[in-house]
mmCIF file of C-alpha atoms in Angstrom:
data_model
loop_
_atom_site.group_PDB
_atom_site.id
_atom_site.type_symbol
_atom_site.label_atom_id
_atom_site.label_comp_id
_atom_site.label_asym_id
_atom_site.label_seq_id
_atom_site.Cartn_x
_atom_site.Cartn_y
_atom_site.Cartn_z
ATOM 1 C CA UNK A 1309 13.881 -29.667 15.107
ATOM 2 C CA UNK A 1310 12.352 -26.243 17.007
ATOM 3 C CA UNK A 1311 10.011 -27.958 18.974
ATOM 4 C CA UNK A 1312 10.942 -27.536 22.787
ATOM 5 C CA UNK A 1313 13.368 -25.025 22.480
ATOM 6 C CA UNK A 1314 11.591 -21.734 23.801
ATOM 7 C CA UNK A 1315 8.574 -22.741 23.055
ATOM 8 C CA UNK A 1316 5.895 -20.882 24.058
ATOM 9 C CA UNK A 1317 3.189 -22.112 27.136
ATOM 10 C CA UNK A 1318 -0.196 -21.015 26.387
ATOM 11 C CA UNK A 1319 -1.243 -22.228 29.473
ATOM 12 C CA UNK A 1320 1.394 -20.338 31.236
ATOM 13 C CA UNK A 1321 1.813 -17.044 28.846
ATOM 14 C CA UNK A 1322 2.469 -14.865 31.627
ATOM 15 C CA UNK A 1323 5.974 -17.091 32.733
ATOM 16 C CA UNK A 1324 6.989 -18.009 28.976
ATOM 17 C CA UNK A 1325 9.265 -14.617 29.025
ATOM 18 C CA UNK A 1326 11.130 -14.981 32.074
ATOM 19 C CA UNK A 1327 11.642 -18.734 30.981
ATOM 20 C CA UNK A 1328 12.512 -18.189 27.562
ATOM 21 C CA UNK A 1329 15.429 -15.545 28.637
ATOM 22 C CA UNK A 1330 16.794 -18.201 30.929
ATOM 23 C CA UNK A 1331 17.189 -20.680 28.661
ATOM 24 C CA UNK A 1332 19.022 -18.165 26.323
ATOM 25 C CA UNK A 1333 20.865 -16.887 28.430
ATOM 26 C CA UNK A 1334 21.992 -20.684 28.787
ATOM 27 C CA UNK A 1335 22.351 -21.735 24.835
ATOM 28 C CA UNK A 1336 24.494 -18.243 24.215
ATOM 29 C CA UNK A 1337 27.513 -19.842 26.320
ATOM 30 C CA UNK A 1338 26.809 -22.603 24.383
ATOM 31 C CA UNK A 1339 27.131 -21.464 21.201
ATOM 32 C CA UNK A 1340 29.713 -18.928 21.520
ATOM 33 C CA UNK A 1341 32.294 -21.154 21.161
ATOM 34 C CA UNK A 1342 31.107 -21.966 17.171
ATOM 35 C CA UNK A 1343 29.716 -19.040 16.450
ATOM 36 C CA UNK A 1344 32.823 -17.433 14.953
ATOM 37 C CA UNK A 1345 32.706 -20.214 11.724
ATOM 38 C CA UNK A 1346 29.392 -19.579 11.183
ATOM 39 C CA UNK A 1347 27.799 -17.817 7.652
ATOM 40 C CA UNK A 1348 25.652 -15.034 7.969
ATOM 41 C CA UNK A 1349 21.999 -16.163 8.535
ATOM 42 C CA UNK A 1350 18.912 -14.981 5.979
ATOM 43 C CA UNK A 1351 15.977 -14.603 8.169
ATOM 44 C CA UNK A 1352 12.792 -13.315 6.091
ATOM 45 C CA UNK A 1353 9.761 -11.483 7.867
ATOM 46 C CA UNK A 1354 6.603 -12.524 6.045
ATOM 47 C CA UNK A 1355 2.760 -11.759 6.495
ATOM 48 C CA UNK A 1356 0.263 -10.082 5.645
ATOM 49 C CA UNK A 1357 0.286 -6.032 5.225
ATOM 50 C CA UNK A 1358 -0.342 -4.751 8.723
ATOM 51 C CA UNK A 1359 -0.063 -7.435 10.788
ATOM 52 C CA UNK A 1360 3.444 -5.682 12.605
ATOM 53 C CA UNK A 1361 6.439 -6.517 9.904
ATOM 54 C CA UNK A 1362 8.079 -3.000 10.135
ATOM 55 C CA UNK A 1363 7.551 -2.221 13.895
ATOM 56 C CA UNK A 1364 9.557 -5.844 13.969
ATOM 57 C CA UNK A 1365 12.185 -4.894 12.373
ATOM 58 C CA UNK A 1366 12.175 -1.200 14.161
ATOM 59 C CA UNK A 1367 12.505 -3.264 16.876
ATOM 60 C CA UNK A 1368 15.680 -5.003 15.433
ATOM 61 C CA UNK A 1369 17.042 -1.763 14.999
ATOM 62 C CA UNK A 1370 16.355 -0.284 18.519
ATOM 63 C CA UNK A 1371 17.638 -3.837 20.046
ATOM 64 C CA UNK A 1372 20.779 -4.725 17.916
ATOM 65 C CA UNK A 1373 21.920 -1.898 15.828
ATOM 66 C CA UNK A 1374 22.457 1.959 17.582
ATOM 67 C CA UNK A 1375 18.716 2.465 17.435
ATOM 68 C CA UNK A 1376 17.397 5.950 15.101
ATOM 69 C CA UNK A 1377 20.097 8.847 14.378
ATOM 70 C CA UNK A 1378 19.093 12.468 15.142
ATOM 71 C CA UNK A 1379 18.024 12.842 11.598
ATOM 72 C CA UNK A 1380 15.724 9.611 11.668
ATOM 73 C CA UNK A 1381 14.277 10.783 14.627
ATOM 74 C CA UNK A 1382 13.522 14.112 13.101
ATOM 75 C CA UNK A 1383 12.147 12.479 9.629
ATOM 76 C CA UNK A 1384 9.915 10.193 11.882
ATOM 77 C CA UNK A 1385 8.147 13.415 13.389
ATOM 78 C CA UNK A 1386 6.670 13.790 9.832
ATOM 79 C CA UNK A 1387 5.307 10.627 9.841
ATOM 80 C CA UNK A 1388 3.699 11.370 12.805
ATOM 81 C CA UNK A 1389 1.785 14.149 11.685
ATOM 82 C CA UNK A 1390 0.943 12.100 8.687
ATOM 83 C CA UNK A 1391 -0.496 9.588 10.671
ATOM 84 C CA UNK A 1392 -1.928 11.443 13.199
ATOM 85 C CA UNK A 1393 -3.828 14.038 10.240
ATOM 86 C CA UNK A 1394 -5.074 11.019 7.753
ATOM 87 C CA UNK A 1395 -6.151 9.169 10.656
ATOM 88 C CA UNK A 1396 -8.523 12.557 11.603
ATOM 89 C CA UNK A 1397 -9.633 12.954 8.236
ATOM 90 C CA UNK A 1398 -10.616 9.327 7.737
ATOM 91 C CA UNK A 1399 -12.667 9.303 10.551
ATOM 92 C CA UNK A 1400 -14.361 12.350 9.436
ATOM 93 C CA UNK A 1401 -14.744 10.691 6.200
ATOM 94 C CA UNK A 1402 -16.219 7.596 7.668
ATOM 95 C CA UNK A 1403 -18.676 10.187 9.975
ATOM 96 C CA UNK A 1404 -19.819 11.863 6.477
ATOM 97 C CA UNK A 1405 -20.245 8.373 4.553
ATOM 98 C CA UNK A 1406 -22.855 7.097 7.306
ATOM 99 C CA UNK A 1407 -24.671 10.593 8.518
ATOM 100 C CA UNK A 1408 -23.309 10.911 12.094
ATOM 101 C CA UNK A 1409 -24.093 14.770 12.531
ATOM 102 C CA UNK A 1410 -21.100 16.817 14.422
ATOM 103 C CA UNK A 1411 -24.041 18.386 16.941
ATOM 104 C CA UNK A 1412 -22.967 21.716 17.792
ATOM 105 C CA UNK A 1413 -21.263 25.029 17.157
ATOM 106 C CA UNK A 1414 -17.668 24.332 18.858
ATOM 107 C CA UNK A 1415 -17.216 21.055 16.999
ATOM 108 C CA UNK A 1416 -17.997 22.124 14.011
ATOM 109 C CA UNK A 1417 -15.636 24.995 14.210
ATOM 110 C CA UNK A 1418 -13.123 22.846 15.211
ATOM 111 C CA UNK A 1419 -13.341 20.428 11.998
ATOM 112 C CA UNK A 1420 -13.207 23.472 9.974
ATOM 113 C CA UNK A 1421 -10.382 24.582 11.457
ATOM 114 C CA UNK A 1422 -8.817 21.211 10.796
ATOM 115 C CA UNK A 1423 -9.936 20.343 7.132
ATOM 116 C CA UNK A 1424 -8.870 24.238 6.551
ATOM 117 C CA UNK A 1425 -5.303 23.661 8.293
ATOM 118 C CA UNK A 1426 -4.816 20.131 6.724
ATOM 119 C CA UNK A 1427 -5.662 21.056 3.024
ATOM 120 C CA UNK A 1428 -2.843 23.513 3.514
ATOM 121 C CA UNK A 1429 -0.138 20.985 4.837
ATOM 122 C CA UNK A 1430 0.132 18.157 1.936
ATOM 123 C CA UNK A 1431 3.338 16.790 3.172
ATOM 124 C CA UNK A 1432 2.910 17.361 6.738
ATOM 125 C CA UNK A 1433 6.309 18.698 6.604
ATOM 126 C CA UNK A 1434 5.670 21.563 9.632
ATOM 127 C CA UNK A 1435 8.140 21.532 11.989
ATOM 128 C CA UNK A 1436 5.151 21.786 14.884
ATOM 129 C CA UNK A 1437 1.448 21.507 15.530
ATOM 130 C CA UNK A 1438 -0.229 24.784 15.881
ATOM 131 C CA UNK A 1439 -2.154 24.860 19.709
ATOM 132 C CA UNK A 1440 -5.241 26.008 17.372
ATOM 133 C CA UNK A 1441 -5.375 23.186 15.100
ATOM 134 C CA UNK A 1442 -4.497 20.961 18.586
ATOM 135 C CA UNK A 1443 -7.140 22.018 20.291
ATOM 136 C CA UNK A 1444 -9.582 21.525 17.255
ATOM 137 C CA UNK A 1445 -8.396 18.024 16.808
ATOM 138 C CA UNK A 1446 -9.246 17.673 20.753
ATOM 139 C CA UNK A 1447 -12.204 18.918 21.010
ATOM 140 C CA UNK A 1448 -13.167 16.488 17.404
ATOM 141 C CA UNK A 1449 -11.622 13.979 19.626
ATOM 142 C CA UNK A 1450 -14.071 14.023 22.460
ATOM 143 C CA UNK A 1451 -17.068 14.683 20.406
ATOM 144 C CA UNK A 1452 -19.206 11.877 21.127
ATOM 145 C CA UNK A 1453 -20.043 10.864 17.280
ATOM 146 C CA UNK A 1454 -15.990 11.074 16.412
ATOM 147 C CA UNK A 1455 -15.939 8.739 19.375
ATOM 148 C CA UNK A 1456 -18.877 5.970 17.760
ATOM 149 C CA UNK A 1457 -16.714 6.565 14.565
ATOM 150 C CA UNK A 1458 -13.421 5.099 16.502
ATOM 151 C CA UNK A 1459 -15.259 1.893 17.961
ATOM 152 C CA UNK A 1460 -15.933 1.091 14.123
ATOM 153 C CA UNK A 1461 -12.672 1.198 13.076
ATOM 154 C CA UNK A 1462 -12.332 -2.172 11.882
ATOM 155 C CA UNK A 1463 -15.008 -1.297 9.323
ATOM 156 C CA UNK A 1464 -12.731 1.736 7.424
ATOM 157 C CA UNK A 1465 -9.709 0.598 8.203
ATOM 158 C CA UNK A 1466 -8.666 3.127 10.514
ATOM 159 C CA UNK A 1467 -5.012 2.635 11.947
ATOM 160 C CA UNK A 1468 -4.603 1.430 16.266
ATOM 161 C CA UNK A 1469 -1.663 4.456 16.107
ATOM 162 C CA UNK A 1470 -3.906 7.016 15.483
ATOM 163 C CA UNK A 1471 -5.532 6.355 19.090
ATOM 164 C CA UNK A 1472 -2.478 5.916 20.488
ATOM 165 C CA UNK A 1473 -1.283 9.387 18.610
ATOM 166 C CA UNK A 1474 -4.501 11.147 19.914
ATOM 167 C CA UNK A 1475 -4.181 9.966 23.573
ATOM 168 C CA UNK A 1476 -0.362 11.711 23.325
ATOM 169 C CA UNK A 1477 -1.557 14.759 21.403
ATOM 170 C CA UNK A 1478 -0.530 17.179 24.220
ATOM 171 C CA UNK A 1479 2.860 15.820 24.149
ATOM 172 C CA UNK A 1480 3.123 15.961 20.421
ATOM 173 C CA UNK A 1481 1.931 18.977 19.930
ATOM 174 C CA UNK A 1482 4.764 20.734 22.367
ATOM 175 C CA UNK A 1483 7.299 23.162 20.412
ATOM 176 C CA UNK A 1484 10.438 20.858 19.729
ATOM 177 C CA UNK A 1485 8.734 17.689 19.777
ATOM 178 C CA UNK A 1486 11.318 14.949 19.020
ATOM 179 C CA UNK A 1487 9.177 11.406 18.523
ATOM 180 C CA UNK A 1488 10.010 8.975 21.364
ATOM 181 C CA UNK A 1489 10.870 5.339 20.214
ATOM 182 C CA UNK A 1490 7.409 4.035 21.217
ATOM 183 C CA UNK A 1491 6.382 7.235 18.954
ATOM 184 C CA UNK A 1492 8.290 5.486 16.213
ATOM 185 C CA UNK A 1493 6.990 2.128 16.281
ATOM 186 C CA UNK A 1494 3.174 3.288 16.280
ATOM 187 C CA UNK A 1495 3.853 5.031 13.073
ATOM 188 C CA UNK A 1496 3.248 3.404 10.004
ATOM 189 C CA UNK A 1497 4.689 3.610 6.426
ATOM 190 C CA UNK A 1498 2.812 0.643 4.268
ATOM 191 C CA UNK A 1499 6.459 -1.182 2.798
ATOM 192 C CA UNK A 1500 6.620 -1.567 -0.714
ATOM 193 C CA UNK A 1501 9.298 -3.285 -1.998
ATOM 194 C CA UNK A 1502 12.081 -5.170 -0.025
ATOM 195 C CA UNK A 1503 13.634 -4.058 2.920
ATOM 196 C CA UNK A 1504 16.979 -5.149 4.053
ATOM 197 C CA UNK A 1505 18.806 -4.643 7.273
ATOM 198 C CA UNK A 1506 22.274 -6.247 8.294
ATOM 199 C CA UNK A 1507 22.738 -6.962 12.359
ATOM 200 C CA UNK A 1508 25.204 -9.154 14.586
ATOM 201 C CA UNK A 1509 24.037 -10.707 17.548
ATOM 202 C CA UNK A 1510 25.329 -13.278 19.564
ATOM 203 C CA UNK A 1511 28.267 -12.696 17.597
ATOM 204 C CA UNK A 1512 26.577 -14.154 14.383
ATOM 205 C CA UNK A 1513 26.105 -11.984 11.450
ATOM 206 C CA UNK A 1514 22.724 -11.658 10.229
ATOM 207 C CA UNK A 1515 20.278 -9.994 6.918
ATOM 208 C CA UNK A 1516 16.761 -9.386 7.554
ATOM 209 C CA UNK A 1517 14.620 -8.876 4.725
ATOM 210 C CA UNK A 1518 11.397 -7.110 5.539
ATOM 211 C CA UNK A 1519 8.567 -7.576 2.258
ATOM 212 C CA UNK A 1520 5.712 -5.714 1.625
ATOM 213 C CA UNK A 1521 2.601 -7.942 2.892
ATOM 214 C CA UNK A 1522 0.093 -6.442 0.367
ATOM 215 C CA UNK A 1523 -0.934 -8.940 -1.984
ATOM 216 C CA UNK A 1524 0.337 -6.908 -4.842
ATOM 217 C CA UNK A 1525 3.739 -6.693 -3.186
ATOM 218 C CA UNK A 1526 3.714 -10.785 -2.710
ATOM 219 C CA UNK A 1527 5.154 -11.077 -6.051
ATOM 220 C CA UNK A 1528 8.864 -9.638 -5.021
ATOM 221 C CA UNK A 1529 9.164 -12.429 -2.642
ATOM 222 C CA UNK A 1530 10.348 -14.363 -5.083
ATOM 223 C CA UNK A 1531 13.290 -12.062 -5.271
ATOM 224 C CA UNK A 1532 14.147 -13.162 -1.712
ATOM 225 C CA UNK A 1533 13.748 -16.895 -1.466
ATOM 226 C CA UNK A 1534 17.110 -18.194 -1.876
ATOM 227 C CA UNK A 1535 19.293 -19.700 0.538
ATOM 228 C CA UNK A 1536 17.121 -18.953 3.464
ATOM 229 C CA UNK A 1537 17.113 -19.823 7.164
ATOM 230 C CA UNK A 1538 14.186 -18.997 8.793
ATOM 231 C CA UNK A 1539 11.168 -17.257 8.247
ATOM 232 C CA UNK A 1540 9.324 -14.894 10.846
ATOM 233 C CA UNK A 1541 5.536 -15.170 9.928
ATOM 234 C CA UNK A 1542 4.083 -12.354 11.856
ATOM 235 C CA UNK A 1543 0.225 -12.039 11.820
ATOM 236 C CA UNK A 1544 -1.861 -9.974 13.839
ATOM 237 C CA UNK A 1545 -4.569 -12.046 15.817
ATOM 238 C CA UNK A 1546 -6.776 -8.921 16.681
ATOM 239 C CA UNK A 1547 -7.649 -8.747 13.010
ATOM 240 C CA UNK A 1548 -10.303 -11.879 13.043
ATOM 241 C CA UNK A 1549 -13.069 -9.170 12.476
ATOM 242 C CA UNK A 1550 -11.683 -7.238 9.794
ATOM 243 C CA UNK A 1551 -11.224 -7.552 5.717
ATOM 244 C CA UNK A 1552 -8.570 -7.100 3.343
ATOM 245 C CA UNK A 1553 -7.691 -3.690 2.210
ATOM 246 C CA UNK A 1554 -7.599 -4.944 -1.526
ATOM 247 C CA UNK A 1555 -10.022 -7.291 -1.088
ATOM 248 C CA UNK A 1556 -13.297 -6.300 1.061
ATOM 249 C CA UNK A 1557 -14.852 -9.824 1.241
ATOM 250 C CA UNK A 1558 -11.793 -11.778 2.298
ATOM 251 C CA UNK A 1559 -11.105 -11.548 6.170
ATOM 252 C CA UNK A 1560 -7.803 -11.108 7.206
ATOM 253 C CA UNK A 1561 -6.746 -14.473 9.257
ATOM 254 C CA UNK A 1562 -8.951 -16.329 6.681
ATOM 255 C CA UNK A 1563 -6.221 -14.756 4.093
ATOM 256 C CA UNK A 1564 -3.643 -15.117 6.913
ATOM 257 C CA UNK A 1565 -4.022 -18.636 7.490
ATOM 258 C CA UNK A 1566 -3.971 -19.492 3.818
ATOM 259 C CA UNK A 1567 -1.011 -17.384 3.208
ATOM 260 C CA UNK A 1568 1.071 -19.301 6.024
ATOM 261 C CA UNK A 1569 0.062 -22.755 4.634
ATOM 262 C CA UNK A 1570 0.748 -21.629 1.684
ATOM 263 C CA UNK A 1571 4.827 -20.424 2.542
ATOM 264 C CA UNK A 1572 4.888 -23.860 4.906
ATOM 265 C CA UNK A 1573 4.337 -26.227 2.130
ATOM 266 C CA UNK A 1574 6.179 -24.507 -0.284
ATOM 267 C CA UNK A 1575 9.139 -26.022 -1.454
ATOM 268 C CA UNK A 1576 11.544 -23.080 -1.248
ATOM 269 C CA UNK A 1577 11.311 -24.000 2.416
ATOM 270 C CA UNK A 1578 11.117 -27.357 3.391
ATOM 271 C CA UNK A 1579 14.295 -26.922 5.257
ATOM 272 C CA UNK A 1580 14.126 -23.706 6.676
ATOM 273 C CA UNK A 1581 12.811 -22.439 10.200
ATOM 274 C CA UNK A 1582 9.092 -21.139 10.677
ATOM 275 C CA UNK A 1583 8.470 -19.167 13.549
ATOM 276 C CA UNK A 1584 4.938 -17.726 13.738
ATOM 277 C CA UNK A 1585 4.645 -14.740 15.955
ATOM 278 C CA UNK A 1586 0.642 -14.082 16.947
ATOM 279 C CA UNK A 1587 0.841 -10.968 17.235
ATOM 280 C CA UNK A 1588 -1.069 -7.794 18.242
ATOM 281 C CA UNK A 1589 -2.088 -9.679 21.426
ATOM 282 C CA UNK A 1590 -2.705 -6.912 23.123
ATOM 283 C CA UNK A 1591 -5.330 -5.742 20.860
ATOM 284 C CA UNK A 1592 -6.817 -9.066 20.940
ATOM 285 C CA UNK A 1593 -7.428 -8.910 24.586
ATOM 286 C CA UNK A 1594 -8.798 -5.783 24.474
ATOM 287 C CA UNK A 1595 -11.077 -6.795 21.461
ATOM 288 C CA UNK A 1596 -12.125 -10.222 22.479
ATOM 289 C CA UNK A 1597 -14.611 -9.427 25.060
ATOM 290 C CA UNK A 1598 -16.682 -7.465 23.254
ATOM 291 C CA UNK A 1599 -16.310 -9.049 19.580
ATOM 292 C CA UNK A 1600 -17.099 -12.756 19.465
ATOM 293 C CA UNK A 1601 -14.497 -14.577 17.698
ATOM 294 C CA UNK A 1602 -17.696 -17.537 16.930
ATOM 295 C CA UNK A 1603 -19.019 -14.440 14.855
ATOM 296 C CA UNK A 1604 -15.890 -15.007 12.240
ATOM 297 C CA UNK A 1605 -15.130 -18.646 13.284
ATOM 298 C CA UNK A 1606 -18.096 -20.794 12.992
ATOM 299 C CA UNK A 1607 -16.041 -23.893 14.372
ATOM 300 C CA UNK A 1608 -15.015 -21.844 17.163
ATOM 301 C CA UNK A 1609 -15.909 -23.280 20.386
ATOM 302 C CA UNK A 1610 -14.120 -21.326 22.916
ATOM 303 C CA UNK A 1611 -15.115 -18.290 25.560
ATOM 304 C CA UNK A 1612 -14.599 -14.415 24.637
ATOM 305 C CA UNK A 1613 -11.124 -14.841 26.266
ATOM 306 C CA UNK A 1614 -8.156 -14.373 25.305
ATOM 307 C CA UNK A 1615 -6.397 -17.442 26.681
ATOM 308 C CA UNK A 1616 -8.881 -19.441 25.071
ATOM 309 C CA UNK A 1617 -8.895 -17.050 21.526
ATOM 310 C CA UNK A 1618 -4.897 -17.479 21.121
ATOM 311 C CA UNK A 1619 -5.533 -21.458 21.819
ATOM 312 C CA UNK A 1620 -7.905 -21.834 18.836
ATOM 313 C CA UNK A 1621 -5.661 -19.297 16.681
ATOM 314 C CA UNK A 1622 -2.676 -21.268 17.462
ATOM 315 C CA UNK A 1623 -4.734 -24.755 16.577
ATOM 316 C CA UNK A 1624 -5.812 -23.117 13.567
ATOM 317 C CA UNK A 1625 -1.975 -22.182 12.388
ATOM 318 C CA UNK A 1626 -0.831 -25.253 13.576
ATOM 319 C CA UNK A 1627 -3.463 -27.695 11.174
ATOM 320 C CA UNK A 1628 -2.019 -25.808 8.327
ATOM 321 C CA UNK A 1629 1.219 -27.079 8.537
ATOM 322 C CA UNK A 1630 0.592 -30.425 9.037
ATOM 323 C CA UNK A 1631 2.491 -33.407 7.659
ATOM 324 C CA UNK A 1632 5.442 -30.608 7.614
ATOM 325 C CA UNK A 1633 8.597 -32.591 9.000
ATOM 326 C CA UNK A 1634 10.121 -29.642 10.529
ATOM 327 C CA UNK A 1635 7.181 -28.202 12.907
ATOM 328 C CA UNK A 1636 7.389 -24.610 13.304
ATOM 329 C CA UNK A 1637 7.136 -23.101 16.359
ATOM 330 C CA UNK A 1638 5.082 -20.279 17.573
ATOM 331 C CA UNK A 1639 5.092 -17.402 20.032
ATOM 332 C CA UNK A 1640 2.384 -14.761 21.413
ATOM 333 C CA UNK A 1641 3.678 -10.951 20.573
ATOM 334 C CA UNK A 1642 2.839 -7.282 21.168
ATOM 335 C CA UNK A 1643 6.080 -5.672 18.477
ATOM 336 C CA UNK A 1644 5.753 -2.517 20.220
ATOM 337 C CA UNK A 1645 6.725 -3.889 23.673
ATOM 338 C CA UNK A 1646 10.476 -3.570 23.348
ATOM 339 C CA UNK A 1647 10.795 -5.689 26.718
ATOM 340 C CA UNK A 1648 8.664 -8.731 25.227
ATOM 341 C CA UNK A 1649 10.272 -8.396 21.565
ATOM 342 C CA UNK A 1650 13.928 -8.530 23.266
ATOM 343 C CA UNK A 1651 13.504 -11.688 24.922
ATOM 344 C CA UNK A 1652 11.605 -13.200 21.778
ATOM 345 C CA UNK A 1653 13.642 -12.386 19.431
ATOM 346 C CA UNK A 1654 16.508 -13.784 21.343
ATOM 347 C CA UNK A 1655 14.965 -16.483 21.499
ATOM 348 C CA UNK A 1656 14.237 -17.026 18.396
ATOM 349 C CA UNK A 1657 17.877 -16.383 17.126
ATOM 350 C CA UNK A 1658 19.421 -19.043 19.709
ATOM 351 C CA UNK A 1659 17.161 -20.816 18.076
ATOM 352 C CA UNK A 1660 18.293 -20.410 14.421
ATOM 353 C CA UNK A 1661 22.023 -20.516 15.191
ATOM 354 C CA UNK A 1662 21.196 -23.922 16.518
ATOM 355 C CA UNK A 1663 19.541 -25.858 14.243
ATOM 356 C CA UNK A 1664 22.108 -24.077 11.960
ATOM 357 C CA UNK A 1665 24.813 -25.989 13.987
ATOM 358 C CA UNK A 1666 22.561 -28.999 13.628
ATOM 359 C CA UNK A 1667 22.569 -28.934 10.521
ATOM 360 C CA UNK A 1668 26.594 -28.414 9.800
ATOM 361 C CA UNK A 1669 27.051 -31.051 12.611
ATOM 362 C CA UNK A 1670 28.861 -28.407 15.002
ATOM 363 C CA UNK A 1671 26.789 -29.928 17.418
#
């Protein structure tokens, strides 16, 4: 059973790290001795679309393969730019759908000089930014109404990168920009299909199936159920405001929540590992404050904090899976912290290689 290994303190979130890297730094002697017998372990990230998947498995790839080649590097600049223009035009979109008037001669120029420059690019395939069409998408950027269109974001749909990707324009925008790793895990490609990515660590062999979240993608998982270990639920906690792409009057925990007791009872998985990662809680804390989770949550009884917010989330996950034998076990995430997502992810593979041991009576 996972409970009590690396589990995660919500009363002490700040020290789970630190302890959770001590006590794997204490199971991999362990294990290393009966490691070398052991199959290659299926691990499946599930969840809804958006809720951090990919930039998961990026993560996987920074931390236990050789990270991106030249040329990924390079194709990830275009992805950028794709991310950084749609996010522009959607906010302009969202601007012209409810009447928010661009006041003024310089920012109007400047969207012109955008919309003309973007209608141009389809495949945002340039090999840099032009300093015009920069400082355009600056000066949109500071425009106070542009502004009032971000803080509504959760009502269009509008991407966290493309803040992130505006706040780094300058350094985007340079001639030869190469996209950093924390470049690469802010973009976002919407994964159709299934995803599959071979690592070893801890000198176990492992497959990693990454599935589209989007509930017409849901149907492949099928394809992917077989013989598996564990599955990483990821879902992103900052999203208790917010409704389904597909779906405008179903919120996305609500769907979430429903989704994860729906993979718990299933009986593909009555044996196999559930780790729920909470994720985006970085977004949460910055969200929490000012968006009352009671607003969403009617049996939500909590401050606006976000000690107390991942405490009822947690609860919430928890009820759903109960009268499941083998408890799952949870842990509080931010996938583009490369730090935090090393030490969790060990974790959580000490974790698997045990109760895989367990389970063959190795140990």
């Amino acid at each position: 059973m996972l409970m009590g290994l690396c589990q995660s303190d919500l009363d002490a979130i700040a020290m789970s790290d630190k302890n959770q890297y001590k006590n794997s730094k204490m199971i991999d002697r362990e294990i290393e001795k009966q490691s070398k017998v052991m199959p290659p372990q299926k691990l499946l990230l599930l969840g809804p679309g958006e809720s951090g998947k990919s930039t998961t498995l990026k993560q996987i790839k920074i931390l236990h393969q050789s990270g991106f080649s030249d040329l990924e590097i390079e194709e990830r600049k275009y992805v950028v730019f794709q991310n950084l223009f749609s996010g522009v035009a959607s906010i302009l979109e969202y601007i012209d759908k409810h009447k928010y008037p661009l006041i003024g001669n310089e920012v109007s120029e400047a969207r012109e000089i955008f919309e003309r420059y973007a209608a141009t690019k389809v495949n945002y395939a340039l090999e840099e930014i032009p300093i015009k069409v920069k400082n355009a998408i600056l000066i949109l950027w500071k425009d106070k109404q542009i502004q009032l269109a971000v803080s509504c974001r959760s009502e269009f749909h509008l991407s966290e990168s493309i803040i992130y990707f505006l706040e780094n324009l300058d350094r985007i925008a340079e001639p030869g920009y190469k996209p950093t790793y924390q470049d690469i895990l802010h973009t976002r490609v919407p994964t159709t299909g299934v995803v599959k990515m071979k690592f070893t660590a801890k000198n176990i062999d492992f497959e990693v199936y990454d599935v589209g979240g989007q509930r017409s993608e849901r149907r492949k998982w099928l394809f992917v159920f077989d013989n598996v270990d564990a599955i990483i639920f990821i879902v992103a906690v900052s999203e208790y405001d917010q409704v389904l792409k597909e779906d405008a009057t179903t919120n996305r925990l609500y769907e979430a929540i429903e989704l994860y007791r729906s993979i718990a009872a299933s009986n593909y998985f009555i044996d196999t590992s559930i780790i729920l990662f909470l994720n985006k809680k970085d977004l949460l804390e910055a969200k929490v404050g000012k968006v009352p989770i009671k607003n969403y949550f009617k049996d939500y009884e909590g401050e606006n904090t976000f000690e107390d917010g991942i405490r009822y989330f947690r609860r919430r996950f928890d009820r759903a899976t109960v009268g499941r034998q083998k408890r799952p076990y949870f842990h509080v995430t931010q996938a583009t912290d490369t730090r935090q997502i090393e030490v969790v992810i060990s974790c959580v593979l000490d974790a698997i290689i045990q109760e895989n041991l367990k389970d063959t009576g190795m140990v």
